[in-house]
Coordinates of N, CA and C in Angstrom, one line a residue:
M222 N 62.2 0.4 3.7 CA 61.3 -0.5 3.0 C 60.0 -0.6 3.9
A223 N 58.9 -0.4 3.2 CA 57.6 -0.5 4.0 C 57.3 -1.9 4.4
N224 N 56.7 -2.0 5.6 CA 56.3 -3.3 6.1 C 55.2 -3.9 5.2
A225 N 55.3 -5.2 5.0 CA 54.4 -5.9 4.1 C 53.0 -6.1 4.8
R226 N 52.0 -6.0 4.1 CA 50.6 -6.2 4.7 C 50.2 -7.6 4.4
N227 N 49.6 -8.2 5.4 CA 49.1 -9.6 5.3 C 47.7 -9.6 4.9
P228 N 47.3 -10.3 3.8 CA 45.9 -10.3 3.3 C 44.9 -10.8 4.4
K229 N 45.4 -11.6 5.3 CA 44.6 -12.2 6.3 C 44.1 -11.1 7.2
V230 N 44.9 -10.1 7.4 CA 44.5 -9.0 8.3 C 43.5 -8.1 7.5
D231 N 43.7 -7.9 6.2 CA 42.7 -7.2 5.4 C 41.3 -7.9 5.6
A232 N 41.3 -9.2 5.5 CA 40.1 -10.0 5.6 C 39.5 -9.9 7.0
Y233 N 40.3 -9.9 8.0 CA 39.9 -9.7 9.4 C 39.2 -8.4 9.6
I234 N 39.8 -7.3 9.1 CA 39.2 -6.0 9.3 C 37.9 -5.9 8.5
A235 N 37.8 -6.5 7.3 CA 36.6 -6.4 6.5 C 35.5 -7.1 7.1
K236 N 35.7 -8.2 7.9 CA 34.7 -8.9 8.5 C 34.2 -8.3 9.9
A237 N 35.0 -7.4 10.4 CA 34.6 -6.8 11.7 C 33.4 -5.9 11.6
A238 N 32.8 -5.6 12.7 CA 31.6 -4.8 12.7 C 31.9 -3.4 12.2
P239 N 31.0 -2.7 11.6 CA 31.2 -1.4 11.0 C 31.9 -0.4 11.9
F240 N 31.5 -0.4 13.2 CA 32.1 0.6 14.1 C 33.6 0.3 14.3
A241 N 34.0 -1.0 14.2 CA 35.3 -1.5 14.5 C 36.3 -1.2 13.4
R242 N 35.8 -1.2 12.2 CA 36.8 -1.1 11.1 C 37.7 0.1 11.1
P243 N 37.2 1.3 11.3 CA 38.1 2.4 11.4 C 39.1 2.4 12.5
I244 N 38.7 1.8 13.6 CA 39.5 1.7 14.8 C 40.7 0.7 14.5
L245 N 40.3 -0.5 13.9 CA 41.3 -1.5 13.6 C 42.3 -0.9 12.5
S246 N 41.7 -0.2 11.5 CA 42.5 0.3 10.4 C 43.5 1.3 10.9
A247 N 43.0 2.2 11.9 CA 43.9 3.2 12.4 C 45.1 2.6 13.2
I248 N 44.7 1.6 14.0 CA 45.8 0.9 14.8 C 46.8 0.3 13.8
R249 N 46.3 -0.4 12.8 CA 47.2 -1.0 11.8 C 48.1 0.0 11.1
E250 N 47.5 1.1 10.6 CA 48.3 2.1 9.9 C 49.4 2.7 10.8
R251 N 49.0 2.9 12.1 CA 50.0 3.6 13.0 C 51.1 2.6 13.4
V252 N 50.7 1.3 13.5 CA 51.7 0.3 13.9 C 52.7 0.1 12.7
L253 N 52.1 -0.1 11.5 CA 53.0 -0.3 10.3 C 53.8 0.9 10.0
G254 N 53.3 2.1 10.3 CA 54.0 3.3 9.9 C 54.9 3.8 11.0
S255 N 55.1 3.0 12.0 CA 55.9 3.4 13.2 C 57.4 3.5 12.9
G256 N 57.8 3.0 11.8 CA 59.3 3.0 11.5 C 60.0 1.8 12.0
V257 N 59.2 0.8 12.5 CA 59.8 -0.4 13.1 C 59.6 -1.5 12.0
E258 N 60.6 -2.3 11.8 CA 60.5 -3.4 10.9 C 59.7 -4.5 11.5
L259 N 58.6 -4.9 10.8 CA 57.6 -5.7 11.4 C 57.2 -6.8 10.5
E260 N 56.7 -7.9 11.1 CA 56.0 -8.9 10.3 C 54.5 -8.9 10.8
E261 N 53.6 -8.8 9.9 CA 52.2 -8.7 10.2 C 51.6 -10.2 10.0
T262 N 51.0 -10.6 11.1 CA 50.5 -12.0 11.1 C 49.2 -12.1 11.9
L263 N 48.7 -13.3 12.0 CA 47.6 -13.6 12.9 C 48.1 -14.6 14.0
K264 N 47.8 -14.2 15.3 CA 48.1 -15.1 16.4 C 46.8 -15.2 17.2
W265 N 46.4 -16.4 17.6 CA 45.1 -16.6 18.2 C 44.0 -16.1 17.4
N266 N 44.1 -16.1 16.1 CA 43.1 -15.7 15.2 C 42.9 -14.2 15.2
S267 N 43.8 -13.4 15.7 CA 43.7 -12.0 15.7 C 45.0 -11.3 15.1
P268 N 44.9 -10.1 14.5 CA 46.0 -9.5 13.9 C 47.1 -9.2 15.0
S269 N 48.3 -9.5 14.7 CA 49.5 -9.3 15.6 C 50.7 -8.9 14.8
W270 N 51.7 -8.3 15.5 CA 52.9 -7.8 14.8 C 54.1 -8.3 15.6
T271 N 55.1 -8.9 14.9 CA 56.3 -9.4 15.5 C 57.5 -8.7 14.9
H272 N 58.6 -8.8 15.6 CA 59.9 -8.3 15.1 C 60.9 -9.3 15.4
G273 N 61.6 -9.8 14.3 CA 62.6 -10.9 14.5 C 62.0 -12.1 15.2
G274 N 60.7 -12.4 14.9 CA 60.1 -13.6 15.5 C 59.5 -13.3 16.9
K275 N 59.7 -12.2 17.5 CA 59.3 -11.9 18.8 C 58.0 -11.1 18.8
L276 N 57.0 -11.5 19.5 CA 55.7 -10.8 19.5 C 55.8 -9.5 20.2
L277 N 55.3 -8.4 19.5 CA 55.3 -7.1 20.1 C 53.9 -6.7 20.6
C278 N 52.9 -6.8 19.7 CA 51.6 -6.3 20.1 C 50.5 -6.9 19.2
G279 N 49.3 -6.7 19.5 CA 48.2 -7.3 18.8 C 46.9 -6.5 19.0
M280 N 45.9 -6.8 18.2 CA 44.6 -6.2 18.3 C 43.5 -7.2 18.0
A281 N 42.3 -6.9 18.4 CA 41.1 -7.8 18.1 C 39.9 -6.9 18.1
A282 N 38.8 -7.5 17.5 CA 37.5 -6.8 17.5 C 36.5 -7.8 18.1
F283 N 35.6 -7.2 18.8 CA 34.5 -8.0 19.4 C 33.1 -7.3 19.0
K284 N 32.0 -7.7 19.6 CA 30.7 -7.2 19.2 C 30.6 -5.7 19.4
A285 N 31.1 -5.2 20.5 CA 30.9 -3.8 20.9 C 32.1 -3.1 21.2
H286 N 33.3 -3.7 21.0 CA 34.5 -3.0 21.3 C 35.7 -3.7 20.6
C287 N 36.8 -2.9 20.6 CA 38.1 -3.5 20.1 C 39.1 -3.5 21.2
V288 N 40.2 -4.2 21.0 CA 41.2 -4.2 22.0 C 42.6 -4.1 21.3
F289 N 43.5 -3.5 22.0 CA 44.9 -3.4 21.5 C 45.8 -3.4 22.7
G290 N 47.0 -4.1 22.5 CA 47.9 -4.2 23.6 C 49.2 -4.7 23.3
F291 N 50.2 -4.5 24.2 CA 51.6 -5.0 24.0 C 51.9 -6.2 24.8
W292 N 52.8 -7.0 24.3 CA 53.1 -8.3 25.0 C 54.0 -8.1 26.2
H293 N 55.0 -7.3 26.1 CA 56.0 -7.2 27.2 C 55.5 -6.5 28.4
K294 N 55.6 -7.1 29.6 CA 55.1 -6.5 30.8 C 55.7 -5.1 31.1
D295 N 56.9 -4.9 30.7 CA 57.6 -3.6 31.0 C 57.1 -2.4 30.1
M296 N 56.2 -2.7 29.2 CA 55.6 -1.6 28.4 C 54.7 -0.8 29.2
Q297 N 54.3 -1.2 30.4 CA 53.4 -0.5 31.3 C 53.8 0.9 31.5
A298 N 55.1 1.1 31.9 CA 55.6 2.4 32.2 C 55.6 3.3 31.0
E299 N 55.9 2.8 29.8 CA 55.8 3.6 28.6 C 54.4 4.0 28.2
I300 N 53.4 3.1 28.5 CA 52.0 3.4 28.2 C 51.5 4.5 29.1
E301 N 51.9 4.4 30.4 CA 51.5 5.4 31.4 C 52.1 6.8 31.0
A302 N 53.4 6.8 30.6 CA 54.1 8.0 30.2 C 53.4 8.7 29.0
A303 N 52.8 7.9 28.2 CA 52.2 8.4 27.0 C 50.7 8.8 27.3
G304 N 50.3 8.5 28.5 CA 48.9 8.9 28.9 C 47.9 8.1 28.2
K305 N 48.2 6.8 27.8 CA 47.3 6.0 27.1 C 46.7 4.9 27.9
S306 N 45.7 5.2 28.7 CA 45.1 4.2 29.7 C 44.3 3.1 29.0
K307 N 44.0 3.3 27.7 CA 43.2 2.3 27.0 C 44.1 1.3 26.3
V308 N 45.4 1.3 26.5 CA 46.3 0.3 25.9 C 46.7 -0.7 27.0
G309 N 46.5 -2.0 26.7 CA 46.9 -3.0 27.7 C 48.3 -3.4 27.5
V310 N 48.7 -4.3 28.5 CA 50.1 -4.7 28.5 C 50.3 -6.0 29.3
G311 N 51.3 -6.7 29.0 CA 51.6 -8.0 29.8 C 50.8 -9.1 29.3
G312 N 51.2 -9.8 28.3 CA 50.4 -10.9 27.8 C 49.2 -10.4 27.0
I313 N 49.4 -9.1 26.6 CA 48.3 -8.4 25.9 C 47.0 -8.4 26.7
H314 N 47.1 -8.1 27.9 CA 45.9 -7.9 28.7 C 45.4 -6.5 28.4
R315 N 44.3 -6.4 27.6 CA 44.0 -5.2 26.9 C 42.8 -4.5 27.4
E316 N 42.7 -3.2 27.3 CA 41.5 -2.4 27.6 C 40.6 -2.3 26.4
R317 N 39.4 -1.9 26.6 CA 38.4 -1.8 25.5 C 38.6 -0.5 24.8
L318 N 38.6 -0.5 23.5 CA 38.5 0.7 22.6 C 37.2 0.7 21.9
V319 N 36.5 1.8 22.1 CA 35.2 1.9 21.5 C 35.1 3.1 20.5
E320 N 36.1 4.0 20.6 CA 36.1 5.2 19.7 C 37.4 5.3 19.1
L321 N 37.4 5.9 17.9 CA 38.7 6.1 17.1 C 39.7 7.0 17.9
G322 N 39.2 7.9 18.6 CA 40.0 8.8 19.4 C 40.8 8.2 20.5
E323 N 40.5 6.9 20.8 CA 41.2 6.2 21.9 C 42.4 5.5 21.4
V324 N 42.6 5.5 20.1 CA 43.8 4.8 19.5 C 45.0 5.8 19.7
P325 N 46.2 5.3 20.1 CA 47.3 6.1 20.2 C 47.7 6.9 18.9
S326 N 48.1 8.1 19.0 CA 48.4 8.9 17.8 C 49.6 8.3 17.1
A327 N 49.9 8.8 15.9 CA 51.0 8.3 15.2 C 52.3 8.5 15.9
S328 N 52.5 9.7 16.5 CA 53.7 10.0 17.2 C 53.8 9.1 18.5
A329 N 52.7 9.0 19.2 CA 52.8 8.1 20.4 C 53.1 6.7 20.0
M330 N 52.5 6.2 18.9 CA 52.7 4.8 18.5 C 54.2 4.6 18.1
K331 N 54.8 5.5 17.5 CA 56.2 5.4 17.1 C 57.1 5.2 18.4
K332 N 56.8 5.9 19.4 CA 57.6 5.8 20.7 C 57.3 4.5 21.3
L333 N 56.0 4.1 21.3 CA 55.6 2.8 22.0 C 56.2 1.6 21.2
M334 N 56.2 1.6 19.9 CA 56.7 0.5 19.1 C 58.2 0.4 19.2
K335 N 58.9 1.6 19.3 CA 60.4 1.6 19.4 C 60.8 0.9 20.7
K336 N 60.0 1.3 21.8 CA 60.3 0.7 23.1 C 60.0 -0.8 23.1
A337 N 58.9 -1.2 22.4 CA 58.5 -2.6 22.4 C 59.6 -3.4 21.8
V338 N 60.2 -2.9 20.7 CA 61.3 -3.7 20.0 C 62.5 -3.8 21.0
E339 N 62.8 -2.7 21.6 CA 63.9 -2.6 22.6 C 63.8 -3.7 23.7
L340 N 62.5 -3.8 24.2 CA 62.3 -4.8 25.3 C 62.3 -6.2 24.7
A341 N 61.7 -6.4 23.5 CA 61.7 -7.7 22.9 C 63.1 -8.3 22.7
L342 N 64.0 -7.4 22.4 CA 65.4 -7.8 22.1 C 66.3 -7.9 23.3
S343 N 65.7 -7.4 24.4 CA 66.5 -7.4 25.7 C 66.4 -8.8 26.4
D344 N 67.1 -9.0 27.5 CA 67.0 -10.2 28.2 C 65.9 -10.2 29.3
K345 N 65.2 -9.1 29.3 CA 64.1 -9.1 30.3 C 62.9 -10.0 29.9
P346 N 62.4 -10.8 30.9 CA 61.3 -11.7 30.5 C 60.0 -10.9 30.2
A347 N 59.3 -11.3 29.2 CA 58.2 -10.6 28.7 C 57.0 -10.7 29.6
L348 N 56.8 -11.8 30.3 CA 55.7 -12.0 31.2 C 56.2 -12.3 32.6
K349 N 55.4 -12.0 33.6 CA 55.7 -12.2 35.0 C 55.8 -13.7 35.3
R350 N 56.8 -14.0 36.1 CA 57.0 -15.4 36.5 C 56.9 -15.4 38.0
S351 N 56.2 -16.3 38.6 CA 56.1 -16.4 40.0 C 55.8 -17.8 40.5
G352 N 56.1 -18.1 41.7 CA 55.8 -19.4 42.3 C 54.4 -19.5 42.7
P353 N 54.0 -20.7 43.3 CA 52.6 -20.9 43.7 C 52.2 -19.8 44.7
K354 N 51.0 -19.4 44.7 CA 50.4 -18.4 45.6 C 49.3 -19.0 46.4
P355 N 49.0 -18.5 47.5 CA 47.9 -19.0 48.3 C 46.5 -18.7 47.6
E356 N 45.5 -19.4 48.1 CA 44.2 -19.2 47.5 C 43.7 -17.8 47.6
A357 N 43.3 -17.2 46.5 CA 42.8 -15.8 46.6 C 41.4 -15.7 47.0
A358 N 41.1 -14.6 47.8 CA 39.7 -14.4 48.3 C 38.9 -13.9 47.1
V359 N 37.7 -14.5 47.0 CA 36.7 -14.1 45.9 C 36.0 -12.8 46.3
P360 N 36.1 -11.8 45.5 CA 35.4 -10.5 45.8 C 33.9 -10.7 45.8
E361 N 33.2 -9.8 46.5 CA 31.8 -10.0 46.7 C 31.0 -9.9 45.4
D362 N 31.4 -9.0 44.5 CA 30.6 -9.0 43.2 C 30.8 -10.2 42.4
L363 N 32.0 -10.8 42.4 CA 32.1 -12.1 41.6 C 31.4 -13.2 42.3
A364 N 31.4 -13.2 43.7 CA 30.7 -14.3 44.4 C 29.2 -14.2 44.1
R365 N 28.7 -13.0 44.1 CA 27.2 -12.8 43.8 C 26.9 -13.3 42.4
A366 N 27.8 -12.9 41.5 CA 27.5 -13.2 40.1 C 27.6 -14.8 39.9
L367 N 28.5 -15.4 40.5 CA 28.6 -16.9 40.4 C 27.4 -17.6 41.1
A368 N 26.9 -17.0 42.1 CA 25.7 -17.5 42.8 C 24.5 -17.5 41.9
R369 N 24.5 -16.6 41.0 CA 23.4 -16.5 40.0 C 23.6 -17.3 38.8
N370 N 24.8 -17.9 38.6 CA 25.1 -18.6 37.4 C 25.7 -20.0 37.8
K371 N 24.8 -21.0 37.8 CA 25.2 -22.3 38.4 C 26.3 -22.9 37.5
A372 N 26.3 -22.8 36.2 CA 27.3 -23.4 35.3 C 28.6 -22.7 35.6
A373 N 28.6 -21.4 35.7 CA 29.9 -20.7 35.9 C 30.4 -21.1 37.3
A374 N 29.6 -21.2 38.3 CA 30.0 -21.5 39.7 C 30.6 -22.9 39.7
A375 N 30.0 -23.8 39.0 CA 30.6 -25.2 39.0 C 32.0 -25.2 38.3
Q376 N 32.1 -24.5 37.2 CA 33.4 -24.5 36.5 C 34.4 -23.8 37.3
F377 N 34.0 -22.7 38.0 CA 35.0 -21.9 38.8 C 35.5 -22.7 39.9
K378 N 34.6 -23.5 40.5 CA 35.0 -24.4 41.7 C 36.0 -25.5 41.2
A379 N 35.8 -25.9 39.9 CA 36.7 -27.0 39.4 C 38.0 -26.5 38.9
F380 N 38.2 -25.2 38.7 CA 39.5 -24.6 38.3 C 40.5 -24.8 39.4
T381 N 41.8 -24.8 39.0 CA 42.9 -24.8 40.0 C 42.9 -23.5 40.7
P382 N 43.5 -23.4 41.9 CA 43.6 -22.1 42.6 C 44.3 -21.0 41.7
G383 N 45.3 -21.4 40.9 CA 45.9 -20.5 40.1 C 45.0 -19.9 39.0
K384 N 44.1 -20.7 38.4 CA 43.2 -20.2 37.4 C 42.1 -19.3 38.0
R385 N 41.7 -19.7 39.2 CA 40.7 -18.8 39.9 C 41.4 -17.5 40.2
R386 N 42.6 -17.5 40.7 CA 43.3 -16.2 41.0 C 43.4 -15.3 39.8
E387 N 43.7 -15.9 38.6 CA 43.8 -15.1 37.4 C 42.6 -14.3 37.1
Y388 N 41.4 -14.9 37.3 CA 40.2 -14.2 37.1 C 39.9 -13.1 38.2
I389 N 40.2 -13.5 39.4 CA 40.0 -12.6 40.5 C 40.9 -11.4 40.4
E390 N 42.2 -11.6 40.0 CA 43.1 -10.4 39.9 C 42.7 -9.6 38.7
W391 N 42.3 -10.2 37.6 CA 41.8 -9.4 36.4 C 40.7 -8.5 36.7
I392 N 39.7 -9.0 37.5 CA 38.6 -8.2 37.9 C 38.9 -7.1 38.9
T393 N 39.6 -7.5 39.9 CA 39.9 -6.5 41.0 C 40.9 -5.5 40.6
E394 N 41.7 -5.7 39.6 CA 42.7 -4.8 39.2 C 42.2 -3.7 38.3
A395 N 40.9 -3.8 37.9 CA 40.3 -2.8 37.0 C 40.3 -1.4 37.8
K396 N 40.7 -0.4 37.1 CA 40.8 0.9 37.8 C 39.4 1.7 37.8
R397 N 38.6 1.4 36.8 CA 37.3 2.0 36.7 C 36.1 1.0 37.0
E398 N 35.0 1.5 37.5 CA 33.9 0.7 37.7 C 33.3 0.0 36.5
A399 N 33.3 0.9 35.4 CA 32.8 0.3 34.1 C 33.7 -0.8 33.6
T400 N 35.0 -0.6 33.8 CA 35.9 -1.7 33.3 C 35.7 -2.9 34.2
R401 N 35.5 -2.7 35.4 CA 35.3 -3.9 36.3 C 34.1 -4.7 36.0
L402 N 33.0 -3.9 35.7 CA 31.7 -4.6 35.3 C 31.8 -5.3 34.0
A403 N 32.6 -4.7 33.1 CA 32.7 -5.4 31.8 C 33.6 -6.7 31.9
R404 N 34.6 -6.6 32.8 CA 35.5 -7.8 33.0 C 34.7 -8.8 33.7
L405 N 33.8 -8.5 34.6 CA 33.0 -9.4 35.4 C 32.1 -10.2 34.4
E406 N 31.5 -9.4 33.5 CA 30.5 -10.0 32.5 C 31.3 -11.0 31.6
Q407 N 32.4 -10.5 31.1 CA 33.2 -11.4 30.2 C 33.7 -12.6 31.0
A408 N 34.1 -12.4 32.2 CA 34.6 -13.6 33.0 C 33.6 -14.6 33.2
L409 N 32.4 -14.2 33.5 CA 31.3 -15.2 33.7 C 31.0 -16.0 32.4
E410 N 31.1 -15.4 31.3 CA 30.9 -16.1 30.0 C 32.0 -17.1 29.8
W411 N 33.3 -16.7 30.0 CA 34.4 -17.6 29.8 C 34.4 -18.7 30.8
I412 N 34.1 -18.4 32.1 CA 34.1 -19.4 33.1 C 33.1 -20.5 32.9
A413 N 31.9 -20.0 32.5 CA 30.8 -21.0 32.2 C 31.2 -21.9 31.1
E414 N 32.0 -21.5 30.2 CA 32.5 -22.3 29.1 C 33.7 -23.2 29.4
G415 N 34.2 -23.0 30.7 CA 35.3 -23.8 31.2 C 36.6 -23.2 30.7
K416 N 36.7 -22.0 30.3 CA 37.9 -21.4 29.8 C 38.7 -20.7 30.9
P417 N 40.0 -20.9 31.0 CA 40.8 -20.1 31.9 C 40.9 -18.7 31.4
R418 N 41.3 -17.8 32.3 CA 41.4 -16.3 31.9 C 42.3 -16.1 30.6
N419 N 43.4 -16.8 30.5 CA 44.3 -16.6 29.4 C 44.2 -17.7 28.4
W420 N 43.0 -18.2 28.1 CA 42.8 -19.4 27.2 C 43.3 -19.1 25.8
K421 N 43.2 -17.8 25.4 CA 43.6 -17.5 24.0 C 45.1 -17.7 23.8
Y422 N 45.9 -17.7 24.9 CA 47.3 -17.7 24.7 C 47.9 -19.1 25.0
E423 N 47.1 -20.0 25.4 CA 47.6 -21.3 25.9 C 48.4 -22.1 24.8
N424 N 48.1 -21.9 23.6 CA 48.7 -22.6 22.5 C 49.8 -21.8 21.8
C425 N 50.2 -20.7 22.4 CA 51.2 -19.8 21.8 C 52.5 -20.6 21.5

């Protein structure tokens, strides 16, 4: 039986920027056609897919890029094996997609979705859990950017050490310079608004 399509996702794609529509449509078709039983829904106002009530993956569109990623942290190994550096993982920490060719192929998506279901039904925790950590050192590029943005600097100082660490790790873990610069720019915007790194997921 084919997976049901949610009209809210149709509306989401229709409202996206013209460049984003084919990317979002391709992701949707390949996810729904992966052979996995899914429920298509919206979480945090973005298209997402669940299996048996457990979140597997999601996508979103922004002004100049789209994002797609899996929820379970152990999907990282599967993504690397598939050679898909543009797919995020672990709380849907996602990389930017700007071209249709960056979307996983139908065959790659089938393998990724099958593994995502396997992990969702396992006893393995989806997200990393850890105790308190010491204050993280602020990297030079973030420090310079905060010095130029008084609103962001004030908000960053008001954050708890854990929330500051989330931004610092997100920026420093970027593998490419372009990714790091994009994350730095996005971080400043969210910090100035008083938003923690994972603000979209706080009401999950």
